[in-house]
Amino acid sequence: MKVIQNYIDGRFVPGKREFADINPANGTVIAHVSEVTEVQVDEAVNAARGALQGEWGRIGIRERAARLHRVADAIEKRFDCFLQAEIADTGKPVSLAAKLDIPRAAANFRVFADLIKMNGLEAFHTETPHGGNALNYAMLKPLGVIGIITPWNLPLLLLTWKVAPALACGNSVVVKPSEETPATAALLAEAMQDAGIPKGVYNVIHGFGPDSAGEFLTRHSGVNAITFTGESRTGAAIMKSVAPTVKPVSFELGGKNAAIVFADCEFDAAVNGLSDAVFLNTGQVCLCAERIYVERSIFDQFVEALKKKAENLNSGWPLDQETNLGPLISAQHREKVISYYKLATEERATLITGGGVPDFGDDRDNGFYIQPTIYTGLPESARCVKEEIFGPVCHIAPFDSDEEAVAMANDSKYGLAASIWTSNLKRGHRVARQMNVGITWVNCWFLRDLRTPFGGAGLSGIGREGGRHSLNFYSELNNICIQL
Ligand code: NAD
């Protein structure tokens, strides 16, 4: 059986022991993964440091950008390989991965290749009251070795979202993909080789979090910054781990995102948009809406329409073009989501649809499928309304005024995303500005421009990535003051 190895200093190398990579659609083992040792993490960090002293540290921005475009070309050339690997690891429907995950990986490299070329310097002509006359300009320099830790829900998309700007800024990277989805990070190593990225610039280490690859990387004194996407409590553990070596962190964490549907919305557009927002990727997108607030006059109609959408989803095999709801990532994650379905019953929710596990009568029963589920009737204090579930599930509650809707939407420790559905432009602007989140969509969801800031407030993260925000995070700023 195939073994997915670590990639250190331009070579694939085995680790100390292996763990299984499982296909969530039928529970079969598809590969074994080599868990990295602490000594090998040290080698990966040293290789990354060494690469900064070599060709990678000498080439200019123009050439760096050209090579990043070549990485994008190499991803596009291997599109089918990436697609098959991502689908086998995650169980996501081919219709989604072919449209979203793989194209976005290539786009991430192209966008940051172009942005770094266009990036200007901040400059001031300084005249002081006592005759000082100088030119100040701030130069972006590479930070050094970047540790990148990513989750399983959008493995290649989220990995390249960080690798591309880190390399665009001239850094080298050591990446730790999720133990659930190691395949595409390894394939990316091959694309890097094709594109002429020097050895040591891109390294991949496989393993788990605590006392394994993740922790070895975060506490390593040779790593200059950590960028992490994952659960909020993992972010807290990483903060502790980086503290002794005082590294900058960028955190994209969990969410419990709200949607507000006003009676004046375009009804069908809102239902279609929110069906995606709740069920896309089986609800395993940090931006998914798990709380929907609907103006009372259209509440029953909305609940009925979203129920129809949920019941029309097709939980087929991932490679079937008609499938639009895949399995959850793992048995363990399904246990977690089911525990919330049980809790919702204990909390006396009204079950509108779903609430259990489908019965297919074929091999999918060995996979980790779950029914798309809608609840109503819970108080705002219920745990199912407060905690991130990360499955194809939402709770819908009515509201009577703009103020009440805003207050309920903002009553969360998380602050990642919100969406607002209204035909009243003024209301759209007004309510959007009141949301305590990193991104608010009006009459759309998940529409992303990679030049815009992305990140969350509260438990949803620290900092922003995207566009110049990524360039700032992955660079050291050196202000130079020249006497004129
Ligand atoms: P997770 O936090 O369990 O794991 C993410 C990564 O961190 C994995 O590679 C894991 O091995 C590693 N890790 C775990 N413990 C660690 C430790 N102590 N030290 C270092 N590394 C450690 O998250 P997950 O279950 O893979 O992903 C789902 C979560 O990610 C959800 O909460 C979701 O909201 C969040 N997410 C956020 C965004 C965003 O942009 N805000 C995007 C996608 C997913």
mmCIF file with all atom_site columns, C-alpha atoms in Angstrom, residues 332-406:
data_model
loop_
_atom_site.group_PDB
_atom_site.id
_atom_site.type_symbol
_atom_site.label_atom_id
_atom_site.label_alt_id
_atom_site.label_comp_id
_atom_site.label_asym_id
_atom_site.label_entity_id
_atom_site.label_seq_id
_atom_site.pdbx_PDB_ins_code
_atom_site.Cartn_x
_atom_site.Cartn_y
_atom_site.Cartn_z
_atom_site.occupancy
_atom_site.B_iso_or_equiv
_atom_site.pdbx_formal_charge
_atom_site.auth_seq_id
_atom_site.auth_comp_id
_atom_site.auth_asym_id
_atom_site.auth_atom_id
_atom_site.pdbx_PDB_model_num
ATOM 1  C CA . GLN A 1 332 ? -14.583 10.631 15.510 1.00 0.00 ? 332 GLN A CA 1
ATOM 2  C CA . HIS A 1 333 ? -15.942 13.825 13.963 1.00 0.00 ? 333 HIS A CA 1
ATOM 3  C CA . ARG A 1 334 ? -19.260 12.107 13.205 1.00 0.00 ? 334 ARG A CA 1
ATOM 4  C CA . GLU A 1 335 ? -19.455 11.086 16.870 1.00 0.00 ? 335 GLU A CA 1
ATOM 5  C CA . LYS A 1 336 ? -19.012 14.724 17.810 1.00 0.00 ? 336 LYS A CA 1
ATOM 6  C CA . VAL A 1 337 ? -21.736 15.942 15.428 1.00 0.00 ? 337 VAL A CA 1
ATOM 7  C CA . ILE A 1 338 ? -24.119 13.179 16.549 1.00 0.00 ? 338 ILE A CA 1
ATOM 8  C CA . SER A 1 339 ? -23.500 14.148 20.164 1.00 0.00 ? 339 SER A CA 1
ATOM 9  C CA . TYR A 1 340 ? -24.846 17.611 19.268 1.00 0.00 ? 340 TYR A CA 1
ATOM 10 C CA . TYR A 1 341 ? -27.867 16.061 17.523 1.00 0.00 ? 341 TYR A CA 1
ATOM 11 C CA . LYS A 1 342 ? -28.568 14.193 20.797 1.00 0.00 ? 342 LYS A CA 1
ATOM 12 C CA . LEU A 1 343 ? -27.952 17.323 22.827 1.00 0.00 ? 343 LEU A CA 1
ATOM 13 C CA . ALA A 1 344 ? -30.420 19.279 20.665 1.00 0.00 ? 344 ALA A CA 1
ATOM 14 C CA . THR A 1 345 ? -33.093 16.719 21.573 1.00 0.00 ? 345 THR A CA 1
ATOM 15 C CA . GLU A 1 346 ? -32.159 17.007 25.262 1.00 0.00 ? 346 GLU A CA 1
ATOM 16 C CA . GLU A 1 347 ? -32.311 20.791 24.954 1.00 0.00 ? 347 GLU A CA 1
ATOM 17 C CA . ARG A 1 348 ? -35.879 20.307 23.584 1.00 0.00 ? 348 ARG A CA 1
ATOM 18 C CA . ALA A 1 349 ? -35.288 21.528 20.042 1.00 0.00 ? 349 ALA A CA 1
ATOM 19 C CA . THR A 1 350 ? -37.972 20.969 17.410 1.00 0.00 ? 350 THR A CA 1
ATOM 20 C CA . LEU A 1 351 ? -36.487 18.703 14.751 1.00 0.00 ? 351 LEU A CA 1
ATOM 21 C CA . ILE A 1 352 ? -37.504 19.927 11.282 1.00 0.00 ? 352 ILE A CA 1
ATOM 22 C CA . THR A 1 353 ? -35.544 17.343 9.297  1.00 0.00 ? 353 THR A CA 1
ATOM 23 C CA . GLY A 1 354 ? -32.644 14.905 9.636  1.00 0.00 ? 354 GLY A CA 1
ATOM 24 C CA . GLY A 1 355 ? -31.163 14.288 13.070 1.00 0.00 ? 355 GLY A CA 1
ATOM 25 C CA . GLY A 1 356 ? -29.532 10.932 12.373 1.00 0.00 ? 356 GLY A CA 1
ATOM 26 C CA . VAL A 1 357 ? -27.398 8.778  10.124 1.00 0.00 ? 357 VAL A CA 1
ATOM 27 C CA . PRO A 1 358 ? -28.581 7.569  6.693  1.00 0.00 ? 358 PRO A CA 1
ATOM 28 C CA . ASP A 1 359 ? -28.914 3.895  5.874  1.00 0.00 ? 359 ASP A CA 1
ATOM 29 C CA . PHE A 1 360 ? -27.734 3.148  2.326  1.00 0.00 ? 360 PHE A CA 1
ATOM 30 C CA . GLY A 1 361 ? -27.504 -0.626 2.294  1.00 0.00 ? 361 GLY A CA 1
ATOM 31 C CA . ASP A 1 362 ? -24.082 -0.431 0.594  1.00 0.00 ? 362 ASP A CA 1
ATOM 32 C CA . ASP A 1 363 ? -20.434 0.366  1.458  1.00 0.00 ? 363 ASP A CA 1
ATOM 33 C CA . ARG A 1 364 ? -21.296 3.953  2.301  1.00 0.00 ? 364 ARG A CA 1
ATOM 34 C CA . ASP A 1 365 ? -22.657 2.567  5.576  1.00 0.00 ? 365 ASP A CA 1
ATOM 35 C CA . ASN A 1 366 ? -19.000 1.996  6.561  1.00 0.00 ? 366 ASN A CA 1
ATOM 36 C CA . GLY A 1 367 ? -18.276 5.650  5.815  1.00 0.00 ? 367 GLY A CA 1
ATOM 37 C CA . PHE A 1 368 ? -19.120 8.683  7.915  1.00 0.00 ? 368 PHE A CA 1
ATOM 38 C CA . TYR A 1 369 ? -22.261 10.082 6.282  1.00 0.00 ? 369 TYR A CA 1
ATOM 39 C CA . ILE A 1 370 ? -24.804 11.988 8.329  1.00 0.00 ? 370 ILE A CA 1
ATOM 40 C CA . GLN A 1 371 ? -28.209 13.508 7.632  1.00 0.00 ? 371 GLN A CA 1
ATOM 41 C CA . PRO A 1 372 ? -28.499 17.241 6.930  1.00 0.00 ? 372 PRO A CA 1
ATOM 42 C CA . THR A 1 373 ? -30.390 18.592 9.891  1.00 0.00 ? 373 THR A CA 1
ATOM 43 C CA . ILE A 1 374 ? -32.478 21.627 10.818 1.00 0.00 ? 374 ILE A CA 1
ATOM 44 C CA . TYR A 1 375 ? -33.719 22.581 14.267 1.00 0.00 ? 375 TYR A CA 1
ATOM 45 C CA . THR A 1 376 ? -35.957 25.342 15.572 1.00 0.00 ? 376 THR A CA 1
ATOM 46 C CA . GLY A 1 377 ? -37.279 26.216 19.006 1.00 0.00 ? 377 GLY A CA 1
ATOM 47 C CA . LEU A 1 378 ? -34.072 26.429 21.060 1.00 0.00 ? 378 LEU A CA 1
ATOM 48 C CA . PRO A 1 379 ? -33.397 29.313 23.439 1.00 0.00 ? 379 PRO A CA 1
ATOM 49 C CA . GLU A 1 380 ? -30.406 31.447 22.502 1.00 0.00 ? 380 GLU A CA 1
ATOM 50 C CA . SER A 1 381 ? -28.590 30.148 25.576 1.00 0.00 ? 381 SER A CA 1
ATOM 51 C CA . ALA A 1 382 ? -28.682 26.502 24.360 1.00 0.00 ? 382 ALA A CA 1
ATOM 52 C CA . ARG A 1 383 ? -25.278 24.887 23.790 1.00 0.00 ? 383 ARG A CA 1
ATOM 53 C CA . CYS A 1 384 ? -26.346 23.904 20.260 1.00 0.00 ? 384 CYS A CA 1
ATOM 54 C CA . VAL A 1 385 ? -26.799 27.618 19.508 1.00 0.00 ? 385 VAL A CA 1
ATOM 55 C CA . LYS A 1 386 ? -23.573 28.669 21.203 1.00 0.00 ? 386 LYS A CA 1
ATOM 56 C CA . GLU A 1 387 ? -20.975 26.013 20.244 1.00 0.00 ? 387 GLU A CA 1
ATOM 57 C CA . GLU A 1 388 ? -19.442 25.266 16.846 1.00 0.00 ? 388 GLU A CA 1
ATOM 58 C CA . ILE A 1 389 ? -20.759 21.896 15.606 1.00 0.00 ? 389 ILE A CA 1
ATOM 59 C CA . PHE A 1 390 ? -19.049 21.842 12.176 1.00 0.00 ? 390 PHE A CA 1
ATOM 60 C CA . GLY A 1 391 ? -21.596 19.638 10.460 1.00 0.00 ? 391 GLY A CA 1
ATOM 61 C CA . PRO A 1 392 ? -24.554 20.018 8.027  1.00 0.00 ? 392 PRO A CA 1
ATOM 62 C CA . VAL A 1 393 ? -26.813 21.535 10.650 1.00 0.00 ? 393 VAL A CA 1
ATOM 63 C CA . CYS A 1 394 ? -28.430 24.824 11.600 1.00 0.00 ? 394 CYS A CA 1
ATOM 64 C CA . HIS A 1 395 ? -30.872 26.273 14.080 1.00 0.00 ? 395 HIS A CA 1
ATOM 65 C CA . ILE A 1 396 ? -33.443 28.758 12.794 1.00 0.00 ? 396 ILE A CA 1
ATOM 66 C CA . ALA A 1 397 ? -35.026 31.347 15.100 1.00 0.00 ? 397 ALA A CA 1
ATOM 67 C CA . PRO A 1 398 ? -37.521 34.164 14.406 1.00 0.00 ? 398 PRO A CA 1
ATOM 68 C CA . PHE A 1 399 ? -36.954 37.870 15.123 1.00 0.00 ? 399 PHE A CA 1
ATOM 69 C CA . ASP A 1 400 ? -39.196 40.932 15.235 1.00 0.00 ? 400 ASP A CA 1
ATOM 70 C CA . SER A 1 401 ? -36.860 43.920 14.778 1.00 0.00 ? 401 SER A CA 1
ATOM 71 C CA . ASP A 1 402 ? -33.495 44.807 13.264 1.00 0.00 ? 402 ASP A CA 1
ATOM 72 C CA . GLU A 1 403 ? -32.138 45.500 16.755 1.00 0.00 ? 403 GLU A CA 1
ATOM 73 C CA . GLU A 1 404 ? -33.193 42.102 18.049 1.00 0.00 ? 404 GLU A CA 1
ATOM 74 C CA . ALA A 1 405 ? -31.662 40.324 15.030 1.00 0.00 ? 405 ALA A CA 1
ATOM 75 C CA . VAL A 1 406 ? -28.358 42.179 15.407 1.00 0.00 ? 406 VAL A CA 1
#
